[in-house]
């Protein structure tokens, strides 16, 4: 898998980061240099995604190794670092008795904004996330979707350089999920803030992120620059023949295709650069082989994820 | 950027001082506290003992008014330590009630819906968060206790003149140190309860339980053992003894006053430990 370009400064630099909690290793020797504008943290439940975010926020002290976020050292520049971060936790997080605007303003002031700009930005941010009309309602009366949006608003209000979103689409219905992802994509496209999106939903990560780190059992199972993968546009083809043909397989190999043949006649292959699906049809026509089904797809995040999960060693 | 634009941009303006950031916690908690008109009215009533004390001192130095009211001219003679001790008690009781009313929601409100990580994900740490919450109680309780106490002491010294203040400096010291000690102990204790008990009525009950049931238990312990060691568990007697010793009066506890100070210090330390255990930026799943 391709790695991100090394010219841009790393948003997150992990150097052997290890975190033990309750005597158990949760994150093990994480080493990565994440340079994407929108970084996805993928992994099954319990892989260590949330622990990594919390460690980067200074909630858990590293047992070994170190990390830098936006050039700030986790070990001795925690406060300066947290001033640059907007954090949206996975679970509900609000003060029930407060109105939305009061709550978001409080969070802005805690991040260092003077009272007046904090109030101004609280209003603006609530309108931005679509809660303008509900901003004087108490948070305890909000629906799940509205609470998610308030969490996003409080993470955005102080204009952070890095936005950490932990499962932001949790509990959202399809329209609300779409709205949330549109907002995150909009923030990404403005280019004013880095985004770290932790999720187990591949589609969310694929839609928003340009770089992905896949965690498995607290280790990095894979990192990949999705943007580069998209540009490389490696073509994967699944095809099914009317009858299996060794000759057809041999000819495809000669064309430079990497392929796996199933005894039922089904094939999975990767087209080399310069070759197209048309070449496959040409070969089939020349050999008189009937193609029953053909599906062309690029190397999706799902494939990358599944490969990473299959690798028992958890290596990149 | 206007709200109708519905857009987002980074904040490039000035930031407030990192050192004073914890005061935001205090300011918001105070504003929430005074949002209740009933509380505001009750808080004003809590100043009544001090106002009465001030009036009494003024009265005692106004011979013509005393004569009109038919009071003896030597009423001054009762303005001794006893007057100030009684006034101290009448200031401490409302202060305790204010702490009981305000404190249960100070930390519990942030913990009950998991808002604490949002505070601690910002440039503010656990210590500053607790300091901010404690300052709420200090700001609420100080004016009605030691500040008014010192004001009354100052008025008496001014009207009396001469070397009265020098002869009675212990009164001023007792007001300052005694009330501050009580504020620190009661603040930490109530914050600890607020951190562990999320329901206000239960938290208030727990506070009364710790203060008064423990006092009863301590008394029973004294009776059974025939000693005064039970006083180590009696917060009321401990603060009472400390204040009495500051006034230079005999203490109600059978233990040396140092032990009473130790009781208060232990209660504070235990409260801090309990707060520290509970205030984590994440839920501990066992």
Coordinates of C-alpha atoms in Angstrom, one line a residue:
Chain A
X1 CA 0.0 0.0 0.0
X2 CA 1.2 3.5 -0.8
X3 CA 2.5 5.7 2.0
X4 CA 1.7 9.4 2.2
X5 CA 4.1 12.0 0.7
X6 CA 6.8 12.9 3.2
X7 CA 7.0 16.6 2.1
X8 CA 4.0 17.8 4.2
X9 CA 4.5 18.1 8.0
X10 CA 3.1 15.2 10.0
X11 CA -0.1 16.1 11.9
X12 CA 0.5 13.1 14.1
X13 CA 3.8 11.5 14.8
X14 CA 3.8 8.3 16.8
X15 CA 7.1 6.9 18.0
X16 CA 6.8 3.6 19.7
X17 CA 3.7 4.8 21.6
X18 CA 2.6 2.1 24.1
X19 CA -0.2 2.5 26.6
X20 CA -1.0 0.0 29.3
X21 CA -4.3 0.3 31.2
X22 CA -5.0 -1.8 34.3
X23 CA -1.8 -3.8 33.6
X24 CA -3.0 -4.7 30.1
X25 CA -1.4 -3.5 26.9
X26 CA -4.0 -1.5 25.0
X27 CA -1.7 0.2 22.4
X28 CA 1.5 -1.5 21.5
X29 CA 4.5 0.2 19.9
X30 CA 2.6 2.4 17.5
X31 CA 4.9 4.0 14.9
X32 CA 3.5 6.2 12.2
X33 CA 3.8 9.5 10.6
X34 CA 0.3 10.7 9.6
X35 CA 0.3 13.5 7.2
X36 CA -3.2 13.5 5.7
X37 CA -5.6 16.4 6.0
X38 CA -8.3 13.9 7.2
X39 CA -7.0 10.9 8.9
X40 CA -9.2 7.9 9.5
X41 CA -8.7 5.5 12.5
X42 CA -10.2 2.2 11.6
X43 CA -10.5 -1.0 13.4
X44 CA -12.9 -3.4 15.0
X45 CA -14.4 -2.7 18.5
X46 CA -11.6 -2.9 21.1
X47 CA -8.8 -2.2 18.6
X48 CA -7.6 0.8 20.5
X49 CA -9.0 3.7 18.4
X50 CA -10.6 5.6 21.3
X51 CA -7.7 4.9 23.6
X52 CA -5.4 6.4 21.0
X53 CA -7.5 9.5 20.7
X54 CA -7.6 9.8 24.5
X55 CA -3.9 9.3 24.8
X56 CA -3.3 12.1 22.2
X57 CA -5.5 14.3 24.4
X58 CA -3.4 13.5 27.4
X59 CA -6.1 11.5 29.2
X60 CA -3.8 8.4 29.4
X61 CA -0.1 8.7 30.0
X62 CA 2.0 6.7 27.6
X63 CA 3.7 3.7 29.2
X64 CA 6.5 3.9 26.6
X65 CA 7.3 5.8 23.5
X66 CA 6.2 9.3 22.6
X67 CA 3.9 11.2 20.3
X68 CA 3.7 14.6 18.7
X69 CA 0.6 16.2 17.5
X70 CA 0.8 19.4 15.4
X71 CA 4.4 19.6 16.5
X72 CA 3.5 19.7 20.2
X73 CA 5.0 17.0 22.4
X74 CA 2.5 15.0 24.3
X75 CA 4.8 14.7 27.2
X76 CA 5.4 18.3 28.1
X77 CA 3.2 20.5 25.9
X78 CA -0.2 19.0 26.8
X79 CA -2.0 22.2 27.5
X80 CA -0.8 24.0 24.4
X81 CA -1.7 21.0 22.4
X82 CA -5.2 20.7 23.8
X83 CA -5.8 24.4 23.0
X84 CA -5.4 23.4 19.3
X85 CA -7.7 20.5 19.5
X86 CA -11.5 20.1 19.2
X87 CA -12.7 16.8 20.6
X88 CA -16.0 15.1 19.9
X89 CA -16.3 12.0 22.2
X90 CA -18.1 8.9 21.2
X91 CA -20.6 8.9 24.1
X92 CA -23.1 11.5 25.2
X93 CA -21.4 14.5 26.7
X94 CA -23.3 17.5 27.8
X95 CA -24.7 19.4 30.8
X96 CA -28.4 18.7 30.8
X97 CA -29.5 21.9 32.5
X98 CA -27.7 24.2 30.1
X99 CA -29.0 25.7 26.9
X100 CA -27.0 24.8 23.8
X101 CA -25.7 28.3 23.3
X102 CA -24.6 28.6 27.0
X103 CA -22.9 25.2 26.8
X104 CA -21.1 25.9 23.6
X105 CA -20.0 29.3 24.8
X106 CA -18.7 27.8 28.0
X107 CA -16.6 25.4 26.0
X108 CA -15.3 28.2 23.8
X109 CA -14.3 30.2 26.9
X110 CA -12.5 27.2 28.3
X111 CA -10.5 27.0 25.1
X112 CA -9.4 30.6 25.6
X113 CA -11.9 32.8 23.7
X114 CA -12.9 36.0 25.6
X115 CA -16.6 36.1 26.6
X116 CA -17.9 38.2 23.7
X117 CA -16.2 36.3 20.8
X118 CA -17.1 33.1 22.5
X119 CA -20.8 34.0 22.5
X120 CA -20.6 35.2 18.9
X121 CA -18.9 32.0 17.8
X122 CA -21.3 29.8 19.8
X123 CA -24.2 31.3 17.8
X124 CA -22.4 31.0 14.5
X125 CA -21.3 27.4 15.2
X126 CA -24.8 26.3 16.3
X127 CA -26.2 27.7 13.1
X128 CA -23.5 26.0 11.1
X129 CA -24.3 22.6 12.5
X130 CA -28.0 23.2 11.9
X131 CA -29.1 23.9 15.5
X132 CA -29.7 27.6 15.1
X133 CA -33.4 27.4 16.0
X134 CA -32.8 25.1 19.0
X135 CA -29.9 27.1 20.5
X136 CA -31.9 28.3 23.5
X137 CA -33.3 24.9 24.4
X138 CA -31.9 22.9 27.3
X139 CA -29.6 20.1 26.2
X140 CA -31.5 17.6 28.2
X141 CA -34.4 18.0 25.9
X142 CA -32.4 17.3 22.7
X143 CA -32.8 14.2 20.5
X144 CA -29.8 11.9 19.9
X145 CA -29.0 13.5 16.6
X146 CA -29.2 17.0 18.1
X147 CA -26.8 15.9 20.9
X148 CA -24.4 14.6 18.3
X149 CA -24.5 18.0 16.5
X150 CA -24.0 19.9 19.8
X151 CA -20.9 17.7 20.4
X152 CA -19.7 18.7 17.0
X153 CA -20.4 22.4 17.7
X154 CA -18.5 22.4 21.0
X155 CA -15.6 20.8 19.2
X156 CA -15.6 23.4 16.5
X157 CA -16.5 26.6 18.3
X158 CA -12.9 27.7 19.2
X159 CA -11.7 27.1 15.7
X160 CA -9.3 24.2 16.4
X161 CA -6.4 23.2 14.2
X162 CA -7.2 19.6 14.7
X163 CA -10.6 18.1 15.1
X164 CA -10.8 14.6 16.7
X165 CA -14.1 12.9 16.0
X166 CA -14.8 9.7 17.8
X167 CA -17.6 7.7 16.0
X168 CA -19.4 10.9 15.0
X169 CA -22.2 9.2 13.2
X170 CA -23.1 6.9 16.1
X171 CA -26.9 6.7 16.6
X172 CA -27.8 8.9 13.7
X173 CA -30.5 8.2 11.2
X174 CA -29.5 8.3 7.5
X175 CA -30.3 12.0 6.8
X176 CA -28.6 13.1 10.0
X177 CA -25.6 10.9 9.2
X178 CA -25.4 12.4 5.7
X179 CA -25.6 15.9 7.2
X180 CA -22.8 15.1 9.7
X181 CA -20.5 13.7 7.0
X182 CA -21.2 16.7 4.8
X183 CA -20.2 19.0 7.6
X184 CA -17.0 17.1 8.3
X185 CA -16.2 17.1 4.6
X186 CA -16.9 20.8 4.4
X187 CA -14.5 21.5 7.2
X188 CA -11.9 19.3 5.5
X189 CA -12.3 21.0 2.2
X190 CA -11.8 24.4 3.8
X191 CA -8.3 23.2 4.6
X192 CA -8.1 25.1 7.9
X193 CA -8.2 22.1 10.2
X194 CA -6.8 18.6 10.3
X195 CA -9.4 15.9 11.0
X196 CA -9.0 12.6 12.8
X197 CA -12.0 10.5 12.4
X198 CA -12.3 7.3 14.4
X199 CA -14.9 4.9 13.2
X200 CA -15.6 1.3 12.5
X201 CA -17.8 2.4 9.5
X202 CA -15.7 2.0 6.4
X203 CA -18.0 4.1 4.3
X204 CA -17.7 7.1 6.6
X205 CA -13.9 6.9 6.6
X206 CA -13.8 6.4 2.9
X207 CA -16.0 9.4 2.3
X208 CA -14.1 11.8 4.5
X209 CA -10.5 10.7 4.9
X210 CA -7.4 10.8 2.6
X211 CA -5.3 8.7 4.9
X212 CA -6.1 5.7 7.0
X213 CA -4.6 3.9 9.9
X214 CA -6.1 0.5 10.7
X215 CA -5.7 -0.8 14.2
X216 CA -6.0 -4.3 15.4
X217 CA -5.5 -5.5 18.9
X218 CA -3.8 -2.3 19.8
X219 CA -1.3 -2.5 16.9
X220 CA -1.1 -0.8 13.6
X221 CA -2.4 -3.4 11.1
X222 CA -2.1 -1.1 8.1
X223 CA -1.7 2.5 7.1
X224 CA -2.6 3.8 3.7
X225 CA -2.8 7.0 1.8
X226 CA -6.3 6.7 0.3
X227 CA -5.8 9.6 -1.9
X228 CA -2.7 8.0 -3.5
X229 CA -4.6 4.7 -3.8
X230 CA -7.4 6.5 -5.6
X231 CA -4.9 8.2 -8.0
X232 CA -3.1 4.9 -8.7
X233 CA -6.6 3.5 -9.5
X234 CA -5.5 -0.1 -9.5
X235 CA -8.3 -2.0 -11.2
X236 CA -9.7 -5.1 -9.7
X237 CA -11.9 -7.4 -11.7
X238 CA -14.2 -10.2 -10.7
X239 CA -15.4 -12.3 -13.6
X240 CA -17.2 -15.5 -14.1
X241 CA -16.9 -17.7 -17.2
X242 CA -19.6 -19.8 -18.7
X243 CA -17.0 -22.7 -18.6
X244 CA -13.6 -22.7 -17.0
X245 CA -10.7 -22.2 -19.4
X246 CA -7.0 -22.7 -18.5
X247 CA -6.0 -21.2 -21.8
X248 CA -7.9 -18.0 -20.9
X249 CA -6.2 -17.8 -17.6
X250 CA -2.8 -18.3 -19.2
X251 CA -3.4 -15.6 -21.7
X252 CA -4.4 -13.2 -19.0
X253 CA -1.2 -14.0 -17.1
X254 CA 0.7 -13.2 -20.2
X255 CA -1.1 -9.8 -20.4
X256 CA 0.4 -9.1 -17.0
X257 CA -2.7 -9.7 -14.9
X258 CA -2.3 -11.0 -11.3
X259 CA -5.1 -13.5 -11.0
X260 CA -6.7 -16.1 -8.7
X261 CA -8.9 -18.8 -10.4
X262 CA -11.7 -20.6 -8.6
X263 CA -12.6 -24.1 -9.8
X264 CA -16.2 -22.9 -10.6
X265 CA -14.7 -20.7 -13.3
X266 CA -14.9 -17.5 -11.2
X267 CA -11.7 -15.4 -11.4
X268 CA -10.4 -12.4 -9.4
X269 CA -7.7 -10.4 -11.1
X270 CA -5.8 -7.1 -11.0
X271 CA -5.4 -5.3 -14.3
X272 CA -1.9 -4.0 -14.9
X273 CA -1.3 -0.4 -15.9
X274 CA -2.2 0.2 -19.5
X275 CA -4.6 -2.7 -19.7
X276 CA -8.4 -2.2 -19.7
X277 CA -11.5 -4.4 -19.5
X278 CA -11.6 -4.3 -23.3
X279 CA -8.4 -6.4 -23.5
X280 CA -10.2 -9.1 -21.5
X281 CA -13.1 -9.2 -23.9
X282 CA -10.7 -9.3 -26.8
X283 CA -9.0 -12.4 -25.4
X284 CA -12.3 -14.0 -24.5
X285 CA -13.5 -13.4 -28.0
X286 CA -10.4 -14.8 -29.6
X287 CA -10.6 -18.0 -27.5
X288 CA -14.3 -18.3 -27.9
X289 CA -14.9 -18.1 -24.1
X290 CA -18.2 -16.8 -22.8
X291 CA -18.1 -14.3 -20.0
X292 CA -21.2 -14.6 -17.8
X293 CA -20.4 -11.8 -15.3
X294 CA -17.8 -9.1 -15.0
X295 CA -17.4 -6.6 -12.2
X296 CA -14.7 -3.9 -12.3
X297 CA -13.8 -2.2 -9.1
X298 CA -10.8 -0.3 -7.7
X299 CA -9.0 -1.4 -4.5
X300 CA -11.6 -0.3 -2.0
X301 CA -11.0 0.5 1.6
X302 CA -13.0 -2.6 2.4
X303 CA -10.4 -4.8 0.7
X304 CA -7.5 -3.0 2.5
X305 CA -9.3 -3.4 5.8
X306 CA -10.1 -7.1 5.2
X307 CA -6.5 -7.8 4.2
X308 CA -5.3 -6.0 7.4
X309 CA -7.7 -8.0 9.5
X310 CA -6.6 -11.3 7.9
X311 CA -2.9 -10.6 8.7
X312 CA -2.4 -12.3 12.1
X313 CA 0.9 -10.5 12.7
X314 CA -0.8 -7.2 12.4
X315 CA 2.1 -5.8 10.4
X316 CA 1.9 -3.2 7.7
Chain B
X1 CA -18.9 35.8 9.9
X2 CA -22.6 36.2 10.4
X3 CA -24.9 33.4 11.5
X4 CA -26.9 33.5 8.2
X5 CA -23.7 32.6 6.3
X6 CA -23.7 29.2 8.0
X7 CA -20.1 28.6 7.6
X8 CA -17.1 27.8 9.7
X9 CA -13.6 29.3 10.0
X10 CA -10.7 29.1 12.4
X11 CA -10.5 31.6 15.3
X12 CA -7.6 34.0 14.9
X13 CA -8.4 36.5 17.7
X14 CA -6.9 37.0 21.1
X15 CA -6.9 34.3 23.8
X16 CA -7.4 34.7 27.5
X17 CA -4.6 33.8 30.0
X18 CA -4.0 30.1 30.5
X19 CA -3.3 30.7 34.2
X20 CA -6.7 32.2 34.8
X21 CA -8.6 29.9 32.6
X22 CA -10.0 27.9 35.6
X23 CA -12.0 31.0 36.6
X24 CA -14.3 30.3 33.6
X25 CA -15.5 27.3 35.5
X26 CA -16.1 29.4 38.5
X27 CA -17.9 32.2 36.6
X28 CA -20.3 29.8 34.9
X29 CA -21.0 27.8 38.0
X30 CA -21.8 31.1 39.9
X31 CA -24.0 32.3 37.1
X32 CA -25.9 29.0 37.1
X33 CA -26.3 29.3 40.9
X34 CA -27.7 32.8 40.9
X35 CA -30.0 31.9 38.0
X36 CA -32.4 30.7 40.8
X37 CA -34.3 33.7 42.3
X38 CA -35.1 31.6 45.4
X39 CA -31.5 30.9 46.0
X40 CA -30.6 34.6 45.5
X41 CA -33.2 35.6 48.1
X42 CA -32.0 33.0 50.5
X43 CA -28.4 34.1 50.0
X44 CA -29.3 37.6 50.9
X45 CA -31.1 36.4 54.0
X46 CA -27.9 34.7 55.1
X47 CA -26.3 38.1 55.6
X48 CA -28.9 38.9 58.2
X49 CA -26.9 37.8 61.3
X50 CA -24.0 39.9 60.2
X51 CA -26.2 42.9 59.5
X52 CA -27.7 42.5 62.9
X53 CA -24.2 42.3 64.4
X54 CA -23.2 45.5 62.7
X55 CA -26.3 47.2 63.9
X56 CA -25.8 46.1 67.4
X57 CA -22.2 47.4 67.4
X58 CA -23.4 50.8 66.1
X59 CA -26.2 50.8 68.7
X60 CA -23.8 50.0 71.5
X61 CA -21.8 53.1 70.6
X62 CA -24.8 55.4 70.3
X63 CA -25.7 56.6 73.8
X64 CA -28.7 58.7 72.9
X65 CA -30.2 55.8 70.9
X66 CA -29.6 53.4 73.8
X67 CA -31.3 55.9 76.1
X68 CA -34.3 56.2 73.7
X69 CA -34.6 52.4 73.6
X70 CA -34.3 52.2 77.4
X71 CA -31.2 50.0 77.2
X72 CA -28.4 50.2 79.8
X73 CA -25.5 52.4 78.7
X74 CA -23.0 49.7 79.7
X75 CA -24.3 47.4 77.0
X76 CA -20.7 47.6 75.7
X77 CA -19.6 45.2 78.4
X78 CA -21.4 42.4 76.7
X79 CA -19.6 43.1 73.5
X80 CA -16.9 40.8 74.5
X81 CA -15.6 37.6 73.0
X82 CA -18.9 35.9 73.8
X83 CA -20.8 38.3 71.5
X84 CA -18.3 37.5 68.7
X85 CA -18.4 33.8 69.4
X86 CA -22.2 33.7 69.1
X87 CA -22.0 35.8 66.0
X88 CA -19.4 33.4 64.5
X89 CA -21.9 30.6 65.0
X90 CA -24.7 32.5 63.4
X91 CA -22.5 33.2 60.4
X92 CA -21.3 29.6 60.1
X93 CA -24.7 28.0 60.1
X94 CA -26.1 29.9 57.1
X95 CA -22.8 29.3 55.4
X96 CA -23.2 25.6 55.9
X97 CA -26.7 25.7 54.5
X98 CA -25.5 27.6 51.4
X99 CA -22.8 24.9 50.9
X100 CA -25.5 22.2 51.3
X101 CA -27.7 23.9 48.7
X102 CA -25.1 24.8 46.1
X103 CA -22.5 22.1 46.2
X104 CA -24.5 18.9 45.2
X105 CA -24.8 20.1 41.6
X106 CA -21.4 21.6 41.2
X107 CA -19.6 18.5 40.0
X108 CA -22.5 16.0 39.7
X109 CA -24.0 18.0 36.8
X110 CA -20.8 17.6 34.8
X111 CA -20.5 13.9 35.6
X112 CA -24.1 12.8 35.2
X113 CA -24.0 13.2 31.4
X114 CA -20.3 12.7 30.9
X115 CA -19.4 16.3 30.2
X116 CA -16.1 16.1 32.1
X117 CA -14.0 14.9 29.1
X118 CA -15.1 18.0 27.3
X119 CA -13.6 20.2 30.1
X120 CA -10.4 18.2 30.3
X121 CA -10.0 18.0 26.5
X122 CA -9.3 21.7 26.8
X123 CA -6.3 23.5 28.3
X124 CA -7.5 22.9 31.8
X125 CA -6.6 20.0 34.1
X126 CA -8.3 18.2 36.9
X127 CA -6.6 20.3 39.6
X128 CA -7.8 23.5 37.9
X129 CA -11.3 22.2 37.4
X130 CA -11.6 21.4 41.2
X131 CA -10.1 24.7 42.0
X132 CA -12.7 26.4 39.8
X133 CA -15.5 24.6 41.5
X134 CA -14.1 25.2 45.0
X135 CA -13.8 28.8 44.3
X136 CA -17.5 29.0 43.8
X137 CA -18.0 28.0 47.4
X138 CA -15.2 30.2 48.6
X139 CA -16.7 33.2 46.8
X140 CA -20.2 32.4 48.1
X141 CA -19.2 31.7 51.7
X142 CA -16.5 34.3 52.3
X143 CA -18.6 37.5 52.2
X144 CA -21.1 36.1 54.7
X145 CA -18.4 34.7 57.1
X146 CA -15.0 36.1 57.5
X147 CA -15.3 39.2 55.4
X148 CA -18.4 40.4 57.3
X149 CA -16.7 39.1 60.5
X150 CA -13.7 41.3 59.9
X151 CA -15.9 44.2 58.9
X152 CA -17.8 43.9 62.3
X153 CA -14.5 43.6 64.1
X154 CA -13.1 46.6 62.3
X155 CA -16.2 48.7 63.1
X156 CA -16.0 47.8 66.7
X157 CA -12.3 48.6 66.8
X158 CA -12.9 51.9 65.0
X159 CA -15.8 53.0 67.3
X160 CA -14.0 51.8 70.4
X161 CA -10.7 53.4 69.5
X162 CA -7.6 53.2 71.7
X163 CA -5.9 49.8 71.8
X164 CA -9.1 47.7 71.6
X165 CA -8.1 46.0 68.5
X166 CA -4.7 45.1 69.9
X167 CA -6.2 43.7 73.1
X168 CA -8.7 41.7 71.1
X169 CA -6.7 40.7 68.0
X170 CA -7.6 37.1 68.6
X171 CA -11.2 37.8 67.7
X172 CA -10.2 39.0 64.2
X173 CA -7.8 36.1 63.9
X174 CA -10.5 33.7 64.9
X175 CA -12.9 35.1 62.3
X176 CA -10.3 34.9 59.6
X177 CA -8.7 31.5 60.3
X178 CA -11.8 29.8 61.8
X179 CA -14.1 30.6 58.9
X180 CA -11.4 29.9 56.3
X181 CA -10.7 26.5 57.8
X182 CA -14.5 25.8 57.9
X183 CA -14.8 26.9 54.2
X184 CA -12.0 24.7 53.1
X185 CA -13.2 21.6 54.9
X186 CA -16.9 22.0 54.0
X187 CA -16.0 22.8 50.4
X188 CA -13.8 19.8 49.8
X189 CA -16.3 17.6 51.7
X190 CA -19.3 18.8 49.6
X191 CA -17.3 18.6 46.4
X192 CA -16.4 15.0 47.2
X193 CA -20.0 14.1 47.8
X194 CA -21.0 15.9 44.6
X195 CA -18.4 13.9 42.7
X196 CA -19.7 10.5 44.0
X197 CA -23.4 11.1 44.5
X198 CA -25.3 12.4 41.4
X199 CA -28.8 12.9 42.9
X200 CA -29.1 16.2 44.8
X201 CA -31.4 15.0 47.7
X202 CA -29.2 12.0 48.3
X203 CA -26.1 14.2 48.2
X204 CA -27.6 16.6 50.7
X205 CA -28.6 13.7 52.9
X206 CA -25.1 12.3 52.7
X207 CA -23.6 15.5 53.8
X208 CA -25.9 15.8 56.9
X209 CA -25.2 12.1 57.5
X210 CA -21.4 12.6 57.5
X211 CA -21.6 15.7 59.7
X212 CA -24.3 14.8 62.2
X213 CA -24.6 11.0 62.2
X214 CA -20.8 10.7 62.5
X215 CA -20.9 13.2 65.4
X216 CA -23.5 11.0 67.1
X217 CA -21.4 8.0 66.5
X218 CA -18.3 9.8 67.9
X219 CA -20.2 10.8 71.0
X220 CA -21.4 7.2 71.5
X221 CA -17.8 6.0 71.1
X222 CA -16.7 8.5 73.8
X223 CA -19.4 7.2 76.1
X224 CA -18.6 3.6 75.6
X225 CA -14.8 3.9 75.8
X226 CA -14.9 6.6 78.5
X227 CA -12.3 8.6 76.4
X228 CA -12.4 11.5 74.0
X229 CA -10.9 9.6 71.0
X230 CA -14.3 9.6 69.4
X231 CA -13.8 13.3 68.8
X232 CA -11.4 12.4 66.0
X233 CA -14.5 11.5 64.0
X234 CA -16.5 14.5 65.0
X235 CA -16.1 17.3 62.5
X236 CA -18.5 19.6 64.2
X237 CA -16.7 19.3 67.5
X238 CA -13.3 19.6 65.7
X239 CA -14.2 22.9 64.1
X240 CA -15.9 24.1 67.2
X241 CA -12.8 23.4 69.3
X242 CA -10.5 25.0 66.7
X243 CA -12.6 28.2 66.7
X244 CA -12.8 28.3 70.5
X245 CA -9.1 27.9 70.8
X246 CA -8.6 30.7 68.3
X247 CA -10.9 32.9 70.5
X248 CA -8.8 31.8 73.5
X249 CA -11.8 30.1 75.1
X250 CA -11.9 26.6 76.6
X251 CA -12.5 23.9 73.9
X252 CA -15.5 21.4 74.1
X253 CA -13.2 18.5 73.0
X254 CA -11.3 16.5 75.5
X255 CA -8.5 16.2 73.0
X256 CA -5.7 18.7 72.5
X257 CA -6.6 21.2 69.8
X258 CA -3.8 19.9 67.6
X259 CA -5.9 16.7 67.2
X260 CA -8.9 18.7 66.2
X261 CA -6.8 20.4 63.5
X262 CA -5.7 16.9 62.4
X263 CA -9.3 15.8 62.1
X264 CA -10.1 18.7 59.8
X265 CA -6.9 18.1 57.8
X266 CA -7.7 14.3 57.5
X267 CA -11.3 15.1 56.4
X268 CA -9.9 17.5 53.7
X269 CA -7.3 15.0 52.5
X270 CA -9.8 12.2 52.3
X271 CA -12.1 14.5 50.3
X272 CA -9.3 15.4 47.9
X273 CA -8.5 11.7 47.4
X274 CA -12.1 10.9 46.8
X275 CA -12.4 13.7 44.3
X276 CA -9.2 12.7 42.6
X277 CA -10.5 9.1 42.3
X278 CA -13.7 10.1 40.7
X279 CA -12.7 12.9 38.4
X280 CA -11.3 11.1 35.4
X281 CA -11.7 12.3 31.9
X282 CA -13.1 8.9 30.9
X283 CA -15.5 6.3 32.4
X284 CA -13.8 3.4 34.1
X285 CA -15.4 0.2 32.9
X286 CA -14.8 -2.7 35.4

